[in-house]
Coordinates of C-alpha atoms and ligand atoms in Angstrom, one line a residue:
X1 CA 101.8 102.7 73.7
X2 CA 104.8 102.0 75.5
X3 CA 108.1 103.9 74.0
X4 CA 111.5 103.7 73.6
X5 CA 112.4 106.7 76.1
X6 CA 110.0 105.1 79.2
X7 CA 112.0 101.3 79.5
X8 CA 115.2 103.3 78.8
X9 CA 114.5 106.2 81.8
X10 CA 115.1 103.8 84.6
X11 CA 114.4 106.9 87.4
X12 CA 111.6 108.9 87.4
X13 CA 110.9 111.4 90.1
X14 CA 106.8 110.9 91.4
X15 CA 105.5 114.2 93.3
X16 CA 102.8 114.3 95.5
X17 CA 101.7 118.2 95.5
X18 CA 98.8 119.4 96.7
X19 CA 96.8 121.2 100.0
X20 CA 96.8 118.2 102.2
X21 CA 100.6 118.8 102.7
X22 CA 99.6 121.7 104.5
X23 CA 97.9 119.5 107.9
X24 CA 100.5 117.1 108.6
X25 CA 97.5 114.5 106.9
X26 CA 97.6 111.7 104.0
X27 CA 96.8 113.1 100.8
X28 CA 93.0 112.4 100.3
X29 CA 92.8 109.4 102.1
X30 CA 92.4 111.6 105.5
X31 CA 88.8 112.9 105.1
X32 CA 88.0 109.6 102.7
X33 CA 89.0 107.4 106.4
X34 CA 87.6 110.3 108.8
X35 CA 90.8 111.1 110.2
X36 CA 90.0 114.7 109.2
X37 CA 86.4 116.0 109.1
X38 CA 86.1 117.1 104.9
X39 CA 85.9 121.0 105.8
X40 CA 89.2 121.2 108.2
X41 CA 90.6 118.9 105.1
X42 CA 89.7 121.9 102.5
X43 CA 90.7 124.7 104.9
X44 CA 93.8 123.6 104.3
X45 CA 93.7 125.6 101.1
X46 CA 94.2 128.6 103.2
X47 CA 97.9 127.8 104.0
X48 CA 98.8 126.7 99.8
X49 CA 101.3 129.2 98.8
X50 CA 103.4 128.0 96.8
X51 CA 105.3 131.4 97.3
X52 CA 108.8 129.7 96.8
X53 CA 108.4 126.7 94.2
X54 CA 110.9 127.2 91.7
X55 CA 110.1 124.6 88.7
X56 CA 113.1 125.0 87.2
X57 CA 114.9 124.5 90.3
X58 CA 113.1 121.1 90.9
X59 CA 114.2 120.1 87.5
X60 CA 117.5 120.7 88.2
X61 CA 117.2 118.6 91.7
X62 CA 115.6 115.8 89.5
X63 CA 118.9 115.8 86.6
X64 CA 121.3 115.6 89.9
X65 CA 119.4 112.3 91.0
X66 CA 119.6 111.3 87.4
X67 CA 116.3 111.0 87.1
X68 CA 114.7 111.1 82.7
X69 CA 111.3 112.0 83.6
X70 CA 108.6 113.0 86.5
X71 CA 105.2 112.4 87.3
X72 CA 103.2 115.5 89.3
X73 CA 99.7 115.1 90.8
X74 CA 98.0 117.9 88.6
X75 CA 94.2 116.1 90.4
X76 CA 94.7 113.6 93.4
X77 CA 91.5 111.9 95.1
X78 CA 90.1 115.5 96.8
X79 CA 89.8 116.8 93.3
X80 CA 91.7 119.9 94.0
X81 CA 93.3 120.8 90.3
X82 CA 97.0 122.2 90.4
X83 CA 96.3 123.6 86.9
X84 CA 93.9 126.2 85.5
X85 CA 90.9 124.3 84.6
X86 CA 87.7 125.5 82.9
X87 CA 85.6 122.2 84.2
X88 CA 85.8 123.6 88.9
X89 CA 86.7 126.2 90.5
X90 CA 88.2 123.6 92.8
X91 CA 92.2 124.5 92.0
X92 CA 95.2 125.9 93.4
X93 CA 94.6 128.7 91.5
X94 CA 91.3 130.1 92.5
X95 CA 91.1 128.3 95.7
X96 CA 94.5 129.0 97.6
X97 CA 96.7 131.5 98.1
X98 CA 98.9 130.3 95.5
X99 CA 97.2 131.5 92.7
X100 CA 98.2 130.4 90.1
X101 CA 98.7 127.5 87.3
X102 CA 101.7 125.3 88.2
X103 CA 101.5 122.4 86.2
X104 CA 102.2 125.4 83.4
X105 CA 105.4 125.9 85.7
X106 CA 106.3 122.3 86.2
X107 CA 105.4 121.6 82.7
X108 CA 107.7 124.3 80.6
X109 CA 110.8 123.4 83.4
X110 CA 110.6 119.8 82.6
X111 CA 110.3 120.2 79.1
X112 CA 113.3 122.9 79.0
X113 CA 115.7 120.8 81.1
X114 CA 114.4 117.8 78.6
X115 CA 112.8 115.9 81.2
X116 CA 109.6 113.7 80.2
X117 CA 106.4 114.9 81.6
X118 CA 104.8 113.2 83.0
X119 CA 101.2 114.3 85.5
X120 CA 99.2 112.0 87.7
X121 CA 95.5 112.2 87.6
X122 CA 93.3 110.7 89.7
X123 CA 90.6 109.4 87.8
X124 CA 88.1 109.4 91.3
X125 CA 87.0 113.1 92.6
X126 CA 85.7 112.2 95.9
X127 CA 84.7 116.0 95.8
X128 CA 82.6 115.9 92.7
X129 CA 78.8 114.3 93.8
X130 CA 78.5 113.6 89.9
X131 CA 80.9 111.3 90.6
X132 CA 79.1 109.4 93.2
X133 CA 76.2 109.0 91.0
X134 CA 76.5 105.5 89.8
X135 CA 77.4 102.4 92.1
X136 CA 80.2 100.4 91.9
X137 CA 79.8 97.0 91.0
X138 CA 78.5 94.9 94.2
X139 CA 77.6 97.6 96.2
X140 CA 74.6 98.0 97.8
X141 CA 72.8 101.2 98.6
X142 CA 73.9 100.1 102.6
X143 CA 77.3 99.9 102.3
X144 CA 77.8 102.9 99.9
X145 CA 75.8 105.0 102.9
X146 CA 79.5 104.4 105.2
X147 CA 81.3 105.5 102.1
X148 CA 79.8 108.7 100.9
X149 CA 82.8 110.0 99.0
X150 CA 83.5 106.8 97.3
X151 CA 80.1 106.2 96.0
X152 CA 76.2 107.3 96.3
X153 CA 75.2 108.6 99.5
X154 CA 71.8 106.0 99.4
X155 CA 69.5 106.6 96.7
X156 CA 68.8 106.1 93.2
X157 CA 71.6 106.2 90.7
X158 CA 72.2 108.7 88.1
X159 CA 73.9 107.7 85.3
X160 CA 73.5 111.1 83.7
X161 CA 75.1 112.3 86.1
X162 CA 78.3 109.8 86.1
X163 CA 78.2 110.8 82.2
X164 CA 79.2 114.7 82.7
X165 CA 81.5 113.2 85.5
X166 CA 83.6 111.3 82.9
X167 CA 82.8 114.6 80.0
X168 CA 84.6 116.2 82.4
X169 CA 87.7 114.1 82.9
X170 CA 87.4 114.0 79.3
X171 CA 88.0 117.9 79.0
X172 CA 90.7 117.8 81.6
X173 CA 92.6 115.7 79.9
X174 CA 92.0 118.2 76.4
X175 CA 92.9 121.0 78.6
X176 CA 96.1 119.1 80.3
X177 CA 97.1 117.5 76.5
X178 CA 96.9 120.2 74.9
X179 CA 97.7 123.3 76.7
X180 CA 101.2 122.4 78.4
X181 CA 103.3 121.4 75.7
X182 CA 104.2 117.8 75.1
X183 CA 103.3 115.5 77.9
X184 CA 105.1 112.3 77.8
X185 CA 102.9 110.2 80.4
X186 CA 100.0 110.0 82.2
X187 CA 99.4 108.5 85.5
X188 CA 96.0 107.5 86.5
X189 CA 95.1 106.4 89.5
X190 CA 91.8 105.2 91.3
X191 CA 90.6 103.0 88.7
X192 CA 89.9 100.4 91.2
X193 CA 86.6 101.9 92.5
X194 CA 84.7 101.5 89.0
X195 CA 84.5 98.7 86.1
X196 CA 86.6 99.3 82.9
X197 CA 83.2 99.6 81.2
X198 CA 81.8 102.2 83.8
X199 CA 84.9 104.5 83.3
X200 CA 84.2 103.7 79.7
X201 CA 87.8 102.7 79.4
X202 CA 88.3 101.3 76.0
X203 CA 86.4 105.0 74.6
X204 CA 88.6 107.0 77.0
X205 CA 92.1 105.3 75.6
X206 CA 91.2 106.3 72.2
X207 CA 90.4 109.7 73.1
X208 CA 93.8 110.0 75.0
X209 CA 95.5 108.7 71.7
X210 CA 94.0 111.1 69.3
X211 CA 95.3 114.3 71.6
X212 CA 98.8 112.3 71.6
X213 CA 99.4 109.2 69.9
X214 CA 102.6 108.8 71.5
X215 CA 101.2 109.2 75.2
X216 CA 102.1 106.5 77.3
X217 CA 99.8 105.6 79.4
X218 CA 100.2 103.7 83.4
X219 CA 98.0 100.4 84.0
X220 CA 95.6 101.9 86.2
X221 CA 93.2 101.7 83.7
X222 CA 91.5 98.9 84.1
X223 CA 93.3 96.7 81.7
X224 CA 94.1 99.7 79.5
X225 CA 97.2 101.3 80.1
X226 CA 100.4 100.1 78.8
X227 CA 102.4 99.1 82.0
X228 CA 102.1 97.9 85.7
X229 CA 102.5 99.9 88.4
X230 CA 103.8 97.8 91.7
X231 CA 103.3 100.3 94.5
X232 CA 105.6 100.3 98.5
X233 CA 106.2 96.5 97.9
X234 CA 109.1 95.7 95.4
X235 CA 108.2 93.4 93.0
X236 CA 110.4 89.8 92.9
X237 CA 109.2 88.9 89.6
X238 CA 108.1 90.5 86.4
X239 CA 106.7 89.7 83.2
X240 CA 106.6 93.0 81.0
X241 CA 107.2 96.6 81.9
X242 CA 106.5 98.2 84.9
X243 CA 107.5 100.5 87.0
X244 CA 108.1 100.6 91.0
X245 CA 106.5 103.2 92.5
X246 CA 107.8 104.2 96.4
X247 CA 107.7 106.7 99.0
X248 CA 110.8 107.7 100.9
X249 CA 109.8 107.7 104.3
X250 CA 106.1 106.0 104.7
X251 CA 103.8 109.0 103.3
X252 CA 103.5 110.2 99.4
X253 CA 102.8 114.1 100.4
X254 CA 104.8 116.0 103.0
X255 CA 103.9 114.8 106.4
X256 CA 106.1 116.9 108.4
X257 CA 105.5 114.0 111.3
X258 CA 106.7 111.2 109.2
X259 CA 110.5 110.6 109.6
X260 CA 110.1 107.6 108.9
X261 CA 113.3 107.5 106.3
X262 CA 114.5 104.7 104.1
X263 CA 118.2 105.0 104.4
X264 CA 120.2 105.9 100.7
X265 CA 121.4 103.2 100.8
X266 CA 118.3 101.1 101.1
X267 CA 117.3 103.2 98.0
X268 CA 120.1 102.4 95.8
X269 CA 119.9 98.8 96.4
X270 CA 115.7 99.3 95.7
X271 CA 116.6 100.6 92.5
X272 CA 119.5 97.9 91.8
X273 CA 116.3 95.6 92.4
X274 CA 113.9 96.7 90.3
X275 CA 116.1 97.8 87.4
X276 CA 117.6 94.1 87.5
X277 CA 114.3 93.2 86.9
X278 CA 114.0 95.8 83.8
X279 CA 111.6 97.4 85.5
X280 CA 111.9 101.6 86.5
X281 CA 111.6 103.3 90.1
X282 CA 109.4 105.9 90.2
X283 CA 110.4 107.7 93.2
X284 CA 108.5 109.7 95.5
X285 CA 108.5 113.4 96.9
X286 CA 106.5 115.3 98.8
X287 CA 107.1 119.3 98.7
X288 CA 106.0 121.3 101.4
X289 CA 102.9 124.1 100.6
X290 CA 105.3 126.9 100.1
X291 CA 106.6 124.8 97.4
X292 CA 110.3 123.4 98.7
X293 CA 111.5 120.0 99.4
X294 CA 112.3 119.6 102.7
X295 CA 116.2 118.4 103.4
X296 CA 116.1 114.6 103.8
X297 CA 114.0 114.5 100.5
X298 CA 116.9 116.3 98.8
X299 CA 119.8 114.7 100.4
X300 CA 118.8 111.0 99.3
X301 CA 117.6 112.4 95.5
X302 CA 121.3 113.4 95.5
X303 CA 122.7 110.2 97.0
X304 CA 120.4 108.6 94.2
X305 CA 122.5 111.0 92.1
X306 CA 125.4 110.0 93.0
X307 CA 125.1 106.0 91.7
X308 CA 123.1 106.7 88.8
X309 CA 125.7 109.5 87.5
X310 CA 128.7 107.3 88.2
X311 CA 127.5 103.7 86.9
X312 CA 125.3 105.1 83.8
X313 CA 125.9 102.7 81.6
X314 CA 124.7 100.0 83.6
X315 CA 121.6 101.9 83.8
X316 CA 120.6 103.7 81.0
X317 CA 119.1 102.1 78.4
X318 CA 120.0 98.4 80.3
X319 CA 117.6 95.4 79.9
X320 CA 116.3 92.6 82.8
X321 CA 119.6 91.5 84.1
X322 CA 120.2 87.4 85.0
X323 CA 117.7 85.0 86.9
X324 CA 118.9 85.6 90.9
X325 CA 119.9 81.6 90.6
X326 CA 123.0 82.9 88.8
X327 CA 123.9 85.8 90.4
X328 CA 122.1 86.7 93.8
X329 CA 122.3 90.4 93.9
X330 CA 121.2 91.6 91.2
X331 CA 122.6 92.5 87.7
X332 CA 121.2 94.5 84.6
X333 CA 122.2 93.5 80.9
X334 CA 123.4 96.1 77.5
X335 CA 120.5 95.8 75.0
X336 CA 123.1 94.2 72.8
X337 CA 123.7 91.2 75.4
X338 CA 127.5 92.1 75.2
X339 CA 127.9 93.6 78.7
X340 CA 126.6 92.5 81.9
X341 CA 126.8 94.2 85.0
X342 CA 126.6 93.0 87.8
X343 CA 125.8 94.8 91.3
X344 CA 127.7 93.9 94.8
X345 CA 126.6 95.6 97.7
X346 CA 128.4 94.6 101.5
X347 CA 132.2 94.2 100.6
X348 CA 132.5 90.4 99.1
X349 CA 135.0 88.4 101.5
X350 CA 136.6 86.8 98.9
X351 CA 135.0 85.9 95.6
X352 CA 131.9 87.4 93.3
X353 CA 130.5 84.3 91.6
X354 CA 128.5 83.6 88.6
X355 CA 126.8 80.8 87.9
X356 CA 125.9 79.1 83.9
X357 CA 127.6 82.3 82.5
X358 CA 128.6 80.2 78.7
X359 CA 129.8 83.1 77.0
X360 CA 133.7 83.8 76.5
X361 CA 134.7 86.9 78.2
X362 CA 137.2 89.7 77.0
X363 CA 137.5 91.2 80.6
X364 CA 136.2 92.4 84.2
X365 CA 136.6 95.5 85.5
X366 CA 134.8 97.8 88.1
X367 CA 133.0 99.9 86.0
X368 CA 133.5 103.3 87.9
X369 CA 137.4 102.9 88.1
X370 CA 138.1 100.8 85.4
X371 CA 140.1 98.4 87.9
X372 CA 140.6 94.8 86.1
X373 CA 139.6 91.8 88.4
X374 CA 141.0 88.2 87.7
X375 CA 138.7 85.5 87.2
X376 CA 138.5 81.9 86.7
X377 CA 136.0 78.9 85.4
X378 CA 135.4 75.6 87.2
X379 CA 133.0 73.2 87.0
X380 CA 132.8 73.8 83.0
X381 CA 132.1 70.5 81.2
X382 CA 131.8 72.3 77.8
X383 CA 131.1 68.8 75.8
X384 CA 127.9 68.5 77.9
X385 CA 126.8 72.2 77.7
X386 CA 127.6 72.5 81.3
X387 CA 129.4 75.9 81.9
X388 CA 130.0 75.9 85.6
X389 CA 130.6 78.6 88.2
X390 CA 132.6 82.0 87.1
X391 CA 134.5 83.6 90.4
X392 CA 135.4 86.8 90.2
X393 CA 138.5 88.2 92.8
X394 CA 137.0 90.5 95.2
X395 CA 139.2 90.1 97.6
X396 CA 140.1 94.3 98.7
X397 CA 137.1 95.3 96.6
X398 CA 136.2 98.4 98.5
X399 CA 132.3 98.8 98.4
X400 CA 132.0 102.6 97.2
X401 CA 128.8 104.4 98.2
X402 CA 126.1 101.9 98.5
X403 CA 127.0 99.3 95.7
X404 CA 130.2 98.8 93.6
X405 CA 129.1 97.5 89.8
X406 CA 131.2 95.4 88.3
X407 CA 131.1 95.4 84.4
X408 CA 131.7 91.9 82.3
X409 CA 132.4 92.4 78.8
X410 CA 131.7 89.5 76.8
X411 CA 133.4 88.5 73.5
X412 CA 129.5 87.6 72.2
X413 CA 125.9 88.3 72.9
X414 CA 125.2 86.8 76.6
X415 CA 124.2 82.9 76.3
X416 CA 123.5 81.3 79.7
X417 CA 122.8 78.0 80.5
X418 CA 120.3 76.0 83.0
X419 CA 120.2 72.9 84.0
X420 CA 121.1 69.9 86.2
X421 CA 124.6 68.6 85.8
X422 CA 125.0 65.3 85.4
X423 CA 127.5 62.6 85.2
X424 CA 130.5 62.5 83.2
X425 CA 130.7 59.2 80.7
X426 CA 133.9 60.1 79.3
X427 CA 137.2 61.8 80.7
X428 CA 139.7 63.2 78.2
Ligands
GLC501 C1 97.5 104.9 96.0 C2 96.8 106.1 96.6 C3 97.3 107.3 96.4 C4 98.7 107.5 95.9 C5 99.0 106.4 94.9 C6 100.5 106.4 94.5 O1 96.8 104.3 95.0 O2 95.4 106.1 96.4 O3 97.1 108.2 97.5 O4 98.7 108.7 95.2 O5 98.7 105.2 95.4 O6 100.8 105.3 93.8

């Protein structure tokens, strides 16, 4: 079920951990497309430390860029486990130099620096053959030869086999619910390549809820989960929660190759975006194999840190902001519909405006300074419902890092009027 803490969190971090960061290659995707032969792809086990990952220090990085919660790969698509798992030896820690369990790592530093938890599993295991037992639906023993990861390799299918595939997804999910402390979230992924009733979806949800009734749970679930999950392209419209998942530069795992960087301040205004639209960022990192982030991965986390810290209220806890028809750049309203606050990025030449704002205001200030701005109605034909156009004096507003917000209190809850105009039958 969706909760309270998730559509008040805003920023989460996502983390894309695992061996392929090791070759310079996509996570997964690398030996699914060919780009790597599957063998080079798992030798890159040989070169997973680890050695200098410091959970708690990640958590601390996370709290600077103000995120509430993070979401780790504990299984992507190669099936390699990050935790200690009775179902394959195919983990971290019997596998790679490493050793050992670091979701138990990640997990106690999140929940000590009262983070939510949060782990991404990938539902698929393009390593597992059970899992390429049964075909997906429309696919033909021909095509599924060019795809032998992704389903049978020819042949007859065997459900039995798909069965202990999902009993084992099944105990992973005992192991990672109730062996790590509370986990706030999971992340599923993959469920594209098989039918809600082939994953058994419906079953699988209830199972999740009985180890944690308070789980919540991302849409990848073939119409289970609790909330969409837009991935690289913003969304522009929303209808329910969701949350905006992104990569910094174009790769989720570290990809020393890839500079490929979104500046800060394309990331701020992202997040202005998506948060006008009530919606979180889930944003991505990619640590390297001895377990560090590299520098521009910390240095635009901080910048992140440095708007979400100073404009918190206008965060935290804020709902869907105002149709972009009256105010173009975004905006993100209290929960009480008493303040509104409203994001400017580029330094306004004159005026801020507002359009079929039809509640009385007390004042407007820039939130981080506390600076009052004048402000003045026209257009307002009050008798006809009409409430005109709002301009705010920006004139000398100095843009601070990335986006200024400027905060509108309102003497009642927000009321906001659409419409055409119209003519006006009678002039006092
Ligand atoms: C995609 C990919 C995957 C990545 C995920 C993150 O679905 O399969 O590699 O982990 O998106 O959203």
């Amino acid at each position: 079920m969706i909760q309270d803490w998730f559509l008040d969190a805003k920023l989460g971090i996502f983390i894309h951990w695992g061996i392929y960061s090791v070759a310079d290659v996509s996570e997964s995707w690398s030996f699914h497309n060919g780009a790597i032969s599957y063998e080079d792809y798992m030798k890159q086990c040989e070169g997973f430390t680890a050695e200098h990952f410091d959970a708690n220090a990640w958590a601390q990085l996370f709290k600077r860029a103000g995120a509430r919660y993070a979401v780790l790969t504990s299984k992507h698509h190669d099936g390699v486990c990050l935790f200690d798992t009775a179902e394959t030896d195919l983990s971290v820690v019997k596998c790679c130099p490493a050793g050992r369990d670091l979701i138990r790592e990640y997990s106690s530093a999140m929940q000590a620096a009262e983070l939510r938890c949060g782990l991404y599993f990938s539902l698929i295991d393009w390593s597992d053959p059970r899992y390429r037992s049964v075909y997906p639906a429309g696919v033909s023993p021909d095509d599924s030869r060019a795809d032998i990861y992704g389903s049978p390799a020819g042949g007859p299918e065997d459900p039995q086999a798909f069965e202990a595939f999902l009993a084992s997804n099944r105990s992973q999910m005992r192991e990672l619910l109730t062996n790590y402390g509370t986990i706030d979230l999971l992340w599923f992924d993959g469920d594209w390549e098989r039918s809600a009733e082939q994953w058994k979806m419906a079953e699988f949800r209830d199972y999740l809820h009985r180890l944690n009734p308070a789980i919540v749970l991302n849409s990848r679930m073939q119409g289970y989960g609790d909330y969409a999950t837009p991935e690289q392209g913003l969304p522009l419209e929303a209808s329910g929660p969701f949350e905006f998942c992104t990569t910094m530069n174009q790769s989720w795992g570290y990809r020393p190759s890839d500079d490929d960087y979104k500046s800060p301040a394309m990331l701020v205004r992202m997040f202005c975006d998506c948060i006008s639209l009530g919606g979180n960022m889930l944003l991505d990192i990619g640590p390297k194999p001895d377990g560090t982030i590299d520098a521009p991965q910390v240095e635009r986390l901080e910048a992140m840190g440095d708007f979400v810290h100073a404009n918190s209220e206008a965060i935290y806890a804020s709902r869907r902001g105002l149709d972009r028809i009256h105010y173009g750049e975004g905006s993100t309203l209290s929960k009480d519909g008493r303040n509104l606050y409203l994001f400017v990025f580029d330094s306004p030449a004159e005026m801020v405006c507002v359009r079929g704002l039809a509640s009385a205001i007390d004042s407007i200030t820039v939130l981080r300074t506390g600076e009052r701005l004048n402000y003045q109605f026209t257009g307002a034909v009050p008798w006809q419902g009409i409430q005109g156009t709002l301009w705010i004096e920006a004139k000398g507003l100095t843009i601070e890092d990335h986006c200024t917000v400027i905060k509108i209190a309102l003497a009642e809850p927000i009321k906001i009027h659409h419409g055409h105009g119209s003519a006006i039958t009678y002039n006092p």
